[in-house]
Short mmCIF file of C-alpha atoms in Angstrom, two decimals:
data_model
loop_
_atom_site.label_atom_id
_atom_site.label_comp_id
_atom_site.label_asym_id
_atom_site.label_seq_id
_atom_site.Cartn_x
_atom_site.Cartn_y
_atom_site.Cartn_z
CA UNK L 27 -25.45 168.63 85.87
CA UNK L 28 -25.18 171.76 83.72
CA UNK L 29 -26.92 173.80 86.43
CA UNK L 30 -24.57 172.43 89.10
CA UNK L 31 -21.60 173.31 86.92
CA UNK L 32 -22.87 176.86 86.46
CA UNK L 33 -23.39 177.20 90.21
CA UNK L 34 -19.92 175.90 91.07
CA UNK L 35 -18.08 178.09 88.54
CA UNK L 36 -18.18 181.25 90.71
CA UNK L 37 -16.99 179.24 93.71
CA UNK L 38 -14.04 177.89 91.73
CA UNK L 39 -13.14 181.39 90.57
CA UNK L 40 -13.34 182.62 94.14
CA UNK L 41 -11.10 179.78 95.33
CA UNK L 42 -8.43 180.62 92.73
CA UNK L 43 -8.60 184.32 93.64
CA UNK L 44 -8.12 183.58 97.34
CA UNK L 45 -5.24 181.23 96.52
CA UNK L 46 -3.43 183.89 94.49
CA UNK L 47 -3.96 186.48 97.23
CA UNK L 48 -2.56 184.08 99.81
CA UNK L 49 0.52 183.43 97.67
CA UNK L 50 1.12 187.17 97.25
CA UNK L 51 0.69 187.74 100.98
CA UNK L 52 3.19 185.01 101.89
CA UNK L 53 5.71 186.26 99.34
CA UNK L 54 5.87 189.58 101.22
CA UNK L 55 7.45 187.77 104.17
CA UNK L 56 10.07 185.99 102.12
CA UNK L 57 13.37 187.85 102.20
CA UNK L 58 15.30 187.51 98.94
CA UNK L 59 18.78 186.16 99.46
CA UNK L 60 21.66 184.73 97.51
CA UNK L 61 21.25 180.97 97.00
CA UNK L 62 23.58 178.93 99.19
CA UNK L 63 25.16 175.58 98.39
CA UNK L 64 25.93 172.34 100.21
CA UNK L 65 29.36 172.56 101.83
CA UNK L 66 30.99 169.92 99.63
CA UNK L 67 30.02 171.92 96.54
CA UNK L 68 32.58 174.55 97.47
CA UNK L 69 35.39 174.73 94.91
CA UNK L 70 38.99 174.23 96.11
CA UNK L 71 40.48 177.56 97.11
CA UNK L 72 42.97 179.24 94.79
CA UNK L 73 44.36 181.40 97.59
CA UNK L 74 44.81 178.53 100.06
CA UNK L 75 48.29 177.45 99.04
CA UNK L 76 50.42 174.57 100.32
CA UNK L 77 53.80 174.53 98.63
CA UNK L 78 55.53 171.60 100.31
CA UNK L 79 53.75 168.24 100.31
CA UNK L 80 54.18 164.67 99.14
CA UNK L 81 51.73 162.30 97.43
CA UNK L 82 51.88 158.57 98.14
CA UNK L 83 49.96 155.64 96.69
CA UNK L 84 48.11 153.41 99.14
CA UNK L 85 46.65 149.99 98.38
CA UNK L 86 44.52 147.44 100.24
CA UNK L 87 44.94 147.48 104.03
CA UNK L 88 47.29 150.51 103.84
CA UNK L 89 44.24 152.70 103.15
CA UNK L 90 42.45 151.82 106.39
CA UNK L 91 45.58 152.39 108.50
CA UNK L 92 46.41 155.74 106.88
CA UNK L 93 43.78 157.99 108.42
CA UNK L 94 42.25 158.69 104.99
CA UNK L 95 38.72 157.85 106.05
CA UNK L 96 38.96 160.09 109.14
CA UNK L 97 40.07 162.95 106.89
CA UNK L 98 37.34 162.17 104.31
CA UNK L 99 34.67 162.13 107.01
CA UNK L 100 35.45 165.78 107.77
CA UNK L 101 36.15 167.20 104.31
CA UNK L 102 34.71 164.71 101.79
CA UNK L 103 31.21 164.07 100.51
CA UNK L 104 28.86 161.23 101.44
CA UNK L 105 30.61 158.81 99.10
CA UNK L 106 34.13 159.30 100.42
CA UNK L 107 33.07 157.66 103.69
CA UNK L 108 34.27 154.28 104.98
CA UNK L 109 30.72 152.86 105.01
CA UNK L 110 30.21 153.46 101.29
CA UNK L 111 33.68 152.16 100.47
CA UNK L 112 32.98 148.91 102.31
CA UNK L 113 29.68 148.50 100.43
CA UNK L 114 31.43 149.00 97.06
CA UNK L 115 34.20 146.55 97.86
CA UNK L 116 31.81 143.95 99.27
CA UNK L 117 29.21 144.26 96.49
CA UNK L 118 31.48 144.48 93.45
CA UNK L 119 34.82 143.07 94.60
CA UNK L 120 36.74 146.04 93.19
CA UNK L 121 40.34 146.84 94.04
CA UNK L 122 40.64 150.25 95.71
CA UNK L 123 43.58 152.66 95.59
CA UNK L 124 44.02 156.00 97.35
CA UNK L 125 46.48 158.74 96.47
CA UNK L 126 47.18 160.56 99.71
CA UNK L 127 48.80 164.00 100.11
CA UNK L 128 50.64 164.92 103.32
CA UNK L 129 52.31 168.16 104.33
CA UNK L 130 55.73 168.56 105.97
CA UNK L 131 54.26 167.66 109.37
CA UNK L 132 52.80 164.45 107.86
CA UNK L 133 49.27 165.77 108.24
CA UNK L 134 46.81 164.62 105.57
CA UNK L 135 45.84 167.56 103.34
CA UNK L 136 44.17 165.74 100.46
CA UNK L 137 43.31 162.46 98.82
CA UNK L 138 41.94 160.85 95.69
CA UNK L 139 40.22 157.41 95.83
CA UNK L 140 40.25 155.25 92.71
CA UNK L 141 38.57 151.91 91.98
CA UNK L 142 39.89 149.55 89.31
CA UNK L 143 37.44 148.09 86.77
CA UNK L 144 37.70 146.01 83.62
CA UNK L 145 35.35 145.31 80.69
CA UNK L 146 35.53 144.03 77.13
CA UNK L 147 34.07 147.31 75.84
CA UNK L 148 36.42 149.73 77.62
CA UNK L 149 39.40 147.69 78.72
CA UNK L 150 41.06 148.18 82.11
CA UNK L 151 40.39 151.53 83.77
CA UNK L 152 39.89 153.38 87.06
CA UNK L 153 37.07 155.62 88.31
CA UNK L 154 36.62 157.85 91.33
CA UNK L 155 34.03 157.02 92.76
CA UNK L 156 31.96 154.56 90.68
CA UNK L 157 28.15 154.13 90.84
CA UNK L 158 27.50 157.51 92.49
CA UNK L 159 27.18 161.18 91.55
CA UNK L 160 30.12 162.55 93.53
CA UNK L 161 33.68 161.62 94.37
CA UNK L 162 37.00 162.82 93.06
CA UNK L 163 39.87 164.58 94.86
CA UNK L 164 39.40 166.03 98.34
CA UNK L 165 41.42 169.06 99.45
CA UNK L 166 40.88 172.72 100.31
CA UNK L 167 43.82 173.61 98.08
CA UNK L 168 43.53 173.51 94.29
CA UNK L 169 47.29 172.96 93.99
CA UNK L 170 46.95 169.71 95.94
CA UNK L 171 43.99 168.58 93.83
CA UNK L 172 45.95 169.18 90.63
CA UNK L 173 48.93 167.29 92.04
CA UNK L 174 46.68 164.33 92.88
CA UNK L 175 45.51 164.15 89.26
CA UNK L 176 49.09 164.40 88.03
CA UNK L 177 50.08 161.48 90.25
CA UNK L 178 47.02 159.54 89.11
CA UNK L 179 48.17 159.88 85.50
CA UNK L 180 51.31 157.88 86.38
CA UNK L 181 49.08 154.91 87.25
CA UNK L 182 48.18 154.59 83.56
CA UNK L 183 51.57 153.00 83.00
CA UNK L 184 52.30 151.36 86.36
CA UNK L 185 48.87 149.67 86.55
CA UNK L 186 48.44 149.23 82.77
CA UNK L 187 45.23 151.27 82.57
CA UNK L 188 43.55 152.40 79.35
CA UNK L 189 42.20 155.52 81.05
CA UNK L 190 41.21 157.06 84.39
CA UNK L 191 37.98 158.97 84.91
CA UNK L 192 37.90 161.45 87.80
CA UNK L 193 34.37 162.61 88.61
CA UNK L 194 34.16 165.82 90.59
CA UNK L 195 32.49 169.22 90.82
CA UNK L 196 35.83 171.02 91.07
CA UNK L 197 36.81 173.11 88.01
CA UNK L 198 40.28 173.94 86.76
CA UNK L 199 42.21 170.71 87.41
CA UNK L 200 44.20 170.89 84.16
CA UNK L 201 43.03 167.72 82.38
CA UNK L 202 40.73 166.74 79.54
CA UNK L 203 37.25 167.49 80.89
CA UNK L 204 33.60 166.80 80.06
CA UNK L 205 30.93 169.25 81.23
CA UNK L 206 27.83 167.38 80.04
CA UNK L 207 26.52 166.57 83.52
CA UNK L 208 25.01 168.73 86.24
CA UNK L 209 23.47 168.12 89.64
CA UNK L 210 20.02 169.59 90.28
CA UNK L 211 19.75 170.86 93.85
CA UNK L 212 16.88 172.68 95.55
CA UNK L 213 17.52 174.89 98.56
CA UNK L 214 14.65 174.12 100.92
CA UNK L 215 12.63 176.80 102.74
CA UNK L 216 11.85 176.69 106.45
CA UNK L 217 8.49 174.94 106.18
CA UNK L 218 6.38 172.78 103.92
CA UNK L 219 3.82 175.60 103.69
CA UNK L 220 6.49 177.90 102.25
CA UNK L 221 7.59 175.17 99.88
CA UNK L 222 4.02 174.67 98.65
CA UNK L 223 3.75 178.35 97.77
CA UNK L 224 7.23 178.32 96.22
CA UNK L 225 6.33 175.46 93.88
CA UNK L 226 3.43 177.40 92.36
CA UNK L 227 -0.12 176.56 91.37
CA UNK L 228 0.76 174.77 88.10
CA UNK L 229 3.06 172.26 89.78
CA UNK L 230 0.65 171.74 92.67
CA UNK L 231 -2.10 170.96 90.18
CA UNK L 232 0.05 168.22 88.61
CA UNK L 233 0.77 166.74 92.02
CA UNK L 234 -2.89 166.82 93.03
CA UNK L 235 -3.95 164.83 89.97
CA UNK L 236 -2.52 161.76 91.70
CA UNK L 237 -4.81 162.14 94.71
CA UNK L 238 -7.85 160.74 92.93
CA UNK L 239 -5.95 157.44 92.62
CA UNK L 240 -5.39 157.33 96.41
CA UNK L 241 -1.63 156.69 96.49
CA UNK L 242 -0.06 155.39 99.68
CA UNK L 243 3.51 156.06 100.83
CA UNK L 244 5.89 153.95 102.87
CA UNK L 245 9.34 155.08 104.06
CA UNK L 246 11.58 152.52 105.68
CA UNK L 247 14.52 150.18 105.40
CA UNK L 248 15.28 146.62 104.37
CA UNK L 249 11.64 145.56 104.83
CA UNK L 250 10.74 147.55 101.69
CA UNK L 251 13.60 146.21 99.55
CA UNK L 252 11.57 143.60 97.64
CA UNK L 253 8.96 146.16 96.56
CA UNK L 254 11.63 148.76 95.79
CA UNK L 255 13.61 146.34 93.65
CA UNK L 256 10.56 145.08 91.77
CA UNK L 257 9.84 148.59 90.46
CA UNK L 258 13.48 149.57 90.02
CA UNK L 259 14.36 146.48 87.96
CA UNK L 260 11.38 146.89 85.62
CA UNK L 261 12.11 150.56 85.06
CA UNK L 262 15.78 149.88 84.34
CA UNK L 263 14.74 147.28 81.76
CA UNK L 264 12.41 149.80 80.11
CA UNK L 265 15.27 152.33 79.97
CA UNK L 266 17.60 149.73 78.45
CA UNK L 267 20.00 149.86 81.40
CA UNK L 268 21.43 146.80 83.22
CA UNK L 269 20.13 146.62 86.78
CA UNK L 270 22.20 146.39 89.96
CA UNK L 271 21.92 143.29 92.12
CA UNK L 272 19.46 143.54 94.98
CA UNK L 273 22.36 142.80 97.34
CA UNK L 274 23.96 146.17 96.41
CA UNK L 275 21.04 148.05 97.94
CA UNK L 276 20.90 145.66 100.89
CA UNK L 277 24.58 146.32 101.63
CA UNK L 278 24.08 150.09 101.43
CA UNK L 279 21.11 149.94 103.79
CA UNK L 280 23.16 147.86 106.20
CA UNK L 281 26.26 150.09 106.32
CA UNK L 282 24.46 153.44 106.13
CA UNK L 283 21.73 152.46 108.61
CA UNK L 284 19.36 155.37 109.31
CA UNK L 285 21.11 157.61 106.76
CA UNK L 286 19.63 155.51 103.93
CA UNK L 287 15.88 155.10 103.43
CA UNK L 288 13.73 153.38 100.86
CA UNK L 289 10.56 155.06 99.63
CA UNK L 290 7.73 153.12 97.98
CA UNK L 291 4.49 154.50 96.55
CA UNK L 292 1.61 152.03 96.31
CA UNK L 293 -1.48 152.07 94.10
CA UNK L 294 -4.11 149.49 95.01
CA UNK L 295 -1.57 147.76 97.28
CA UNK L 296 0.97 147.38 94.45
CA UNK L 297 4.31 149.29 94.26
CA UNK L 298 4.43 151.72 91.33
CA UNK L 299 7.10 154.32 92.23
CA UNK L 300 10.23 154.11 94.38
CA UNK L 301 13.23 156.12 95.54
CA UNK L 302 16.47 155.53 97.44
CA UNK L 303 17.26 158.39 99.83
CA UNK L 304 20.65 159.19 101.32
CA UNK L 305 20.88 161.76 104.13
CA UNK L 306 24.33 163.28 104.66
CA UNK L 307 24.72 166.34 106.90
CA UNK L 308 22.42 169.05 105.48
CA UNK L 309 21.51 167.29 102.23
CA UNK L 310 18.92 164.69 101.26
CA UNK L 311 19.92 163.09 97.96
CA UNK L 312 18.10 160.71 95.59
CA UNK L 313 20.79 158.58 93.92
CA UNK L 314 18.09 156.34 92.38
CA UNK L 315 14.38 156.72 91.65
CA UNK L 316 12.02 154.82 89.36
CA UNK L 317 8.37 154.86 88.34
CA UNK L 318 6.56 152.22 86.31
CA UNK L 319 5.48 153.48 82.92
CA UNK L 320 1.86 152.49 83.52
CA UNK L 321 1.81 154.77 86.59
CA UNK L 322 2.93 157.88 84.70
CA UNK L 323 -0.60 158.90 83.57
CA UNK L 324 -1.60 158.93 87.26
CA UNK L 325 1.17 161.46 88.10
CA UNK L 326 2.53 159.14 90.78
CA UNK L 327 6.08 160.37 90.18
CA UNK L 328 5.06 163.98 90.81
CA UNK L 329 3.23 163.05 93.99
CA UNK L 330 6.17 160.99 95.24
CA UNK L 331 8.63 163.85 94.81
CA UNK L 332 6.40 166.18 96.78
CA UNK L 333 6.41 163.62 99.60
CA UNK L 334 10.21 163.35 99.37
CA UNK L 335 10.55 167.10 99.79
CA UNK L 336 8.21 167.11 102.76
CA UNK L 337 10.11 164.25 104.38
CA UNK L 338 13.42 166.08 103.82
CA UNK L 339 12.06 169.12 105.62
CA UNK L 340 10.91 166.93 108.50
CA UNK L 341 14.46 165.55 108.75
CA UNK L 342 15.88 169.07 109.05
CA UNK L 343 17.61 169.17 105.66
CA UNK L 344 18.59 172.45 104.01
CA UNK L 345 18.97 171.02 100.51
CA UNK L 346 17.30 168.40 98.34
CA UNK L 347 19.56 166.88 95.69
CA UNK L 348 17.51 165.52 92.77
CA UNK L 349 20.61 163.82 91.38
CA UNK L 350 22.67 164.02 88.23
CA UNK L 351 21.30 164.88 84.78
CA UNK L 352 22.52 165.63 81.30
CA UNK L 353 21.96 169.30 80.46
CA UNK L 354 18.55 169.94 78.84
CA UNK L 355 17.60 166.25 78.91
CA UNK L 356 14.03 165.30 80.00
CA UNK L 357 15.23 164.46 83.54
CA UNK L 358 16.95 167.86 83.71
CA UNK L 359 13.71 169.64 82.80
CA UNK L 360 11.71 167.53 85.25
CA UNK L 361 14.00 168.55 88.12
CA UNK L 362 14.20 172.18 87.05
CA UNK L 363 10.43 172.63 87.30
CA UNK L 364 10.72 172.04 91.06
CA UNK L 365 13.00 175.07 91.32
CA UNK L 366 16.25 173.08 91.44
CA UNK L 367 19.48 174.88 90.58
CA UNK L 368 22.08 173.30 88.27
CA UNK L 369 25.58 172.68 89.64
CA UNK L 370 28.22 171.87 87.05
CA UNK L 371 30.05 168.53 87.08
CA UNK L 372 33.61 168.25 85.78
CA UNK L 373 34.60 164.76 84.67
CA UNK L 374 38.31 164.60 83.92
CA UNK L 375 39.79 161.87 81.73
CA UNK L 376 43.44 160.90 82.08
CA UNK L 377 44.78 159.09 79.01
CA UNK L 378 48.00 157.59 77.70
CA UNK L 379 49.60 159.87 75.15
CA UNK L 380 47.75 159.79 71.82
CA UNK L 381 44.77 157.76 73.12
CA UNK L 382 41.13 158.78 72.62
CA UNK L 383 38.70 159.23 75.50
CA UNK L 384 36.01 156.61 76.13
CA UNK L 385 32.46 157.59 77.14
CA UNK L 386 31.01 155.57 80.03
CA UNK L 387 27.41 156.64 79.42
CA UNK L 388 24.42 155.75 77.20
CA UNK L 389 25.36 158.52 74.73
CA UNK L 390 28.23 156.33 73.58
CA UNK L 391 27.32 154.81 70.20
CA UNK L 392 28.60 151.44 71.41
CA UNK L 393 25.52 151.24 73.64
CA UNK L 394 22.77 152.11 71.15
CA UNK L 395 22.06 148.63 69.78
CA UNK L 396 22.60 146.99 73.18
CA UNK L 397 20.01 149.31 74.75
CA UNK L 398 17.38 148.41 72.15
CA UNK L 399 17.98 144.70 72.68
CA UNK L 400 17.94 145.04 76.47
CA UNK L 401 14.53 146.73 76.39
CA UNK L 402 13.05 143.60 74.80
CA UNK L 403 14.29 141.18 77.47
CA UNK L 404 12.02 139.81 80.22
CA UNK L 405 12.61 141.47 83.59
CA UNK L 406 13.54 138.17 85.30
CA UNK L 407 16.40 137.71 82.84
CA UNK L 408 17.72 141.26 83.31
CA UNK L 409 17.88 140.59 87.07
CA UNK L 410 20.18 137.64 86.41
CA UNK L 411 22.40 139.14 83.71
CA UNK L 412 22.32 142.85 84.64
CA UNK L 413 24.44 142.67 87.82
CA UNK L 414 27.24 140.90 85.91
CA UNK L 415 27.37 143.76 83.39
CA UNK L 416 26.71 146.84 85.49
CA UNK L 417 29.61 146.23 87.92
CA UNK L 418 31.97 147.36 85.16
CA UNK L 419 29.77 150.20 83.85
CA UNK L 420 30.05 152.74 86.67
#
């Protein structure tokens, strides 16, 4: 064995040398350019001014008749769409409001969707848009976006709300703001071969460690939901987070159709890592992903993400959105190693005068003890209780 090792050492050195030369050669054909962004990441324009407009409050069936969803389909993000709204309303039974801005010709120039929630921990409040990474006001004009937030603040009194949280990536909307969260987005190259070189030898080595365990990948729809949910629910329990009902994902798959895909990685015919993919225009996003703790030593998570990137390229995507992270948290560092760029989130909190802001995230000290208790529960119990809790923790 020692002799075989001595004989193979020069071959291994030669392989690494050839690999480095190939990387250098390919880099010569890559033209440096300024990183671009998904279209909905564009900030509202300061110079695009609309001086005369009105903002009205729409409720219930008024929203569908207003033309809001037609406007949102053109200028909003994936989660401003009618399909996602119907899944939220059907799955969680939330009341939806929309503040709609119209110009002098009665053309829609902006809007802000809000969903009403209530919990014993946080009282009665509104969020735009719950359960997802993006939402908030939609308009090309920053003046309109600011006006929408000003009108939203009036709902604190009229709808007896303890606070309103507006989640957006638009800066400068003149309200109390949190900048703890970022989205990690990778601009994809033209081919998987270019991506492989771009990722570098160290990351490729981590991915390749999974190959000895012979992982298998399935990408599909509702037929994979049971396996997806089995992994997702166990991982949420381990994290101390209440799990969504399986019906939530079923409803999303139904309304989004081919735009939503489930990904399941199998080891010895058992699911060990999963992801939910949402394809909107030029972006493939992962709103949810989970890996069983026992699969981490096999690098299954690394291997899965490489497959997700390859699939995104095959679907013609320009960007891969790894999802939201807290700055410098472990998930942030995991996503950054893939070359993802951080895009700042701005979460605005509208409060009654003199009130303190609530934190709807695990950093809130109210959650610490609950998280520790939740991690000790059996998974079957978290599947029963979790959906009742999580609907009001957006």
